[in-house]
Short mmCIF file of C-alpha atoms in Angstrom, two decimals:
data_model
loop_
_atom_site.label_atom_id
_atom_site.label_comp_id
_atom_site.label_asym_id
_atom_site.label_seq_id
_atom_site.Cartn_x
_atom_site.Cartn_y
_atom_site.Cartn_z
CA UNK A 204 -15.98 13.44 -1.36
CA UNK A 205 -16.94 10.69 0.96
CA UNK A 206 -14.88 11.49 4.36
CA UNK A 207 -14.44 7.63 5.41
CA UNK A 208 -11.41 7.35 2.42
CA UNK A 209 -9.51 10.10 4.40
CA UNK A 210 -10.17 8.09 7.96
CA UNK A 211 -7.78 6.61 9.75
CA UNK A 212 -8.78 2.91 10.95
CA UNK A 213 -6.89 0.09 12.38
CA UNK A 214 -4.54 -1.47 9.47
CA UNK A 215 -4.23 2.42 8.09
CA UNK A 216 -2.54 4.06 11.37
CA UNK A 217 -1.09 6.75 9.92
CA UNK A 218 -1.19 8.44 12.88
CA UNK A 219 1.32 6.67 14.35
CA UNK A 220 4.66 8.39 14.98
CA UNK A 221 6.97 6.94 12.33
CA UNK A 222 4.11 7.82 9.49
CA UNK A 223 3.84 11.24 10.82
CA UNK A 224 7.34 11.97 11.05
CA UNK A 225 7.91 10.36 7.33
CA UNK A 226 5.20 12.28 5.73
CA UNK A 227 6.42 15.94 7.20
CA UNK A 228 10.04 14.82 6.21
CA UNK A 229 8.94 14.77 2.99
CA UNK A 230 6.39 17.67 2.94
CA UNK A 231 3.86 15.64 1.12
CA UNK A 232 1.48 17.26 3.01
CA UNK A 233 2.61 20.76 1.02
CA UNK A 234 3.00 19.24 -2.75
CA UNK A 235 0.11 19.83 -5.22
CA UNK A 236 -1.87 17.13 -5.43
CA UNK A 237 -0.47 15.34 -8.72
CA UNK A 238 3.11 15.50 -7.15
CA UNK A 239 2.16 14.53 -3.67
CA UNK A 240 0.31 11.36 -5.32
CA UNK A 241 3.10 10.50 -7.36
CA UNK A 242 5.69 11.03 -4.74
CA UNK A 243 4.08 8.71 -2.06
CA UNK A 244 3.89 5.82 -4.80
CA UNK A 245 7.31 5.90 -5.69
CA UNK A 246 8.45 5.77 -2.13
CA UNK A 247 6.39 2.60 -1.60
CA UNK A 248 7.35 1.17 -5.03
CA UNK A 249 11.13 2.26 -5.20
CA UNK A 250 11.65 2.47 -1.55
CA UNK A 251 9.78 -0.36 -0.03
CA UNK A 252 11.18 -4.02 -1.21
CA UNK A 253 8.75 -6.33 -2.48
CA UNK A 254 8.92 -9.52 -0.23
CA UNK A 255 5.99 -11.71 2.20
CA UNK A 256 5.24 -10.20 5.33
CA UNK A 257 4.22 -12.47 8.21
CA UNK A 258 0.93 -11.88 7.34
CA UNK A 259 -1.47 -9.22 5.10
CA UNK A 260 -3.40 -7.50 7.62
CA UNK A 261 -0.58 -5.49 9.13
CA UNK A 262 -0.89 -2.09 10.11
CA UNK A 263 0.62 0.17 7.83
CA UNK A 264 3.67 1.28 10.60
CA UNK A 265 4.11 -2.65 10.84
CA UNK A 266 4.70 -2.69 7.15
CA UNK A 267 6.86 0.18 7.14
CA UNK A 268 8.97 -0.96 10.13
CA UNK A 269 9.13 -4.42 8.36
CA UNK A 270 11.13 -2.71 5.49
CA UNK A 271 9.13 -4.04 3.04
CA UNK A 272 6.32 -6.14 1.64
CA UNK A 273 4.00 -7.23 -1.31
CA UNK A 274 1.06 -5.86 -3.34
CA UNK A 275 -1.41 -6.26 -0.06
CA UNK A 276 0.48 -4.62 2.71
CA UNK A 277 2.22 -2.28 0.28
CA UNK A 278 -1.57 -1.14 -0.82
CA UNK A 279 -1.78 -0.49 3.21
CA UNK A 280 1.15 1.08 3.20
CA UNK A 281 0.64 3.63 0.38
CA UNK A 282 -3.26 4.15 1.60
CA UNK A 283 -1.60 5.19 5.06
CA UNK A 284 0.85 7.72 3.26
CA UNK A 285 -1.66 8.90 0.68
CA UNK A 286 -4.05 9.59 3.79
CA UNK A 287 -1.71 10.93 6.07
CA UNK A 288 -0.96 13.36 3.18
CA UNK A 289 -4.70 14.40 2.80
CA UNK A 290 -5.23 12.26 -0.40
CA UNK A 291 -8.63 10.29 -0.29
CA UNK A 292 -7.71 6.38 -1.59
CA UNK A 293 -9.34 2.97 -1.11
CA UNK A 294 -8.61 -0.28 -1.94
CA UNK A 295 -9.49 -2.82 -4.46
CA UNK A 296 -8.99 -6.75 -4.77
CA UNK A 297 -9.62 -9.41 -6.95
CA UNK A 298 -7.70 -13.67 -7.18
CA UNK A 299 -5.49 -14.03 -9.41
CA UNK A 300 -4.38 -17.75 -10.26
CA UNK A 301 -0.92 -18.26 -8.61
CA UNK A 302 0.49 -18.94 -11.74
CA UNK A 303 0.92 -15.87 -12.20
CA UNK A 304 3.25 -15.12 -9.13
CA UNK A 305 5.49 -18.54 -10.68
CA UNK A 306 9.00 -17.03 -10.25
CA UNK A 307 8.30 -15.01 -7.47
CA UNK A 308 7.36 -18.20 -5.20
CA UNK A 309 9.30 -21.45 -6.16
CA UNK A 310 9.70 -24.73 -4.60
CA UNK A 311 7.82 -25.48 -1.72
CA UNK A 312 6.23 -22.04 -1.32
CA UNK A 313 4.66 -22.04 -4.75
CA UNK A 314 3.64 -25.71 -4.26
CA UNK A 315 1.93 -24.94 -1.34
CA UNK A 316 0.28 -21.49 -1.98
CA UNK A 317 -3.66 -21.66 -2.87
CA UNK A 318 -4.58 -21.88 -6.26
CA UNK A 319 -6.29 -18.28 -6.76
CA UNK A 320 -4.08 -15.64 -4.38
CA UNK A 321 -5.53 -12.33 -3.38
CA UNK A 322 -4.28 -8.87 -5.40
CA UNK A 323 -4.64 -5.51 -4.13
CA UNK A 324 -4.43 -2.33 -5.58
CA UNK A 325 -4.81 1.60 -4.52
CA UNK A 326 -7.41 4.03 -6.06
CA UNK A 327 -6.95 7.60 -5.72
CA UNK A 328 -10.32 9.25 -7.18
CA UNK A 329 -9.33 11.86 -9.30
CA UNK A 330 -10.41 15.74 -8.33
CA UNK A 331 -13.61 16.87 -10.27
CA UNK A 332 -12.25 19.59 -12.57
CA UNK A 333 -14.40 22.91 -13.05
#
């Protein structure tokens, strides 16, 4: 397994204090590995609020101090946890055309947003079976 998807670096902090202390609350750390991935995605999903942060490349405390966020700093987020839990992860990207986000931003927002918008997701390789 390639050690630099368990690092920590400067957006994925999850050595910071409030990480730390959320992780052992939960004893993700203990959970087999199916459970503990499933259990730090609903947190983020169910227990982080999508909304626009200030910016996307906050560091994962920022995002969880922030209360919540959308599919870029919630991918931080969740790569944090997953680390911080011993999970390997990384991240993946691609533009979507904001069309698709019509709803979510309206008026003025959605007028002025770029026509192709970034979308992040989280990859957790799976365990090679014996």
């Amino acid at each position: 397994m390639n050690g630099s998807l368990l690092r920590a670096t400067p957006l994925l902090d999850f050595h910071h204090p409030a990480i730390r202390t959320l992780v052992q609350a939960y004893g993700w750390r203990d959970q087999p590995t199916e459970q503990r991935i499933q259990a730090v995605h609903h947190f983020v999903q169910d227990r982080v609020p999508f909304g626009y942060n200030r910016q996307d490349d906050l560091p994962a405390s920022r995002v969880l101090s922030d209360g919540y966020g959308q599919c870029n700093t919630k991918a931080i987020l969740l790569m944090a946890l997953l680390r911080a839990a011993g999970l390997p992860c990384q991240l993946h990207g691609f533009t979507i055309h904001k069309e698709l986000q019509r709803g979510i931003l309206t008026g003025l927002a959605y007028r002025l947003a770029p026509p192709q918008i970034l979308h992040s997701w989280v990859e957790v390789p799976c365990p090679a079976k014996p």
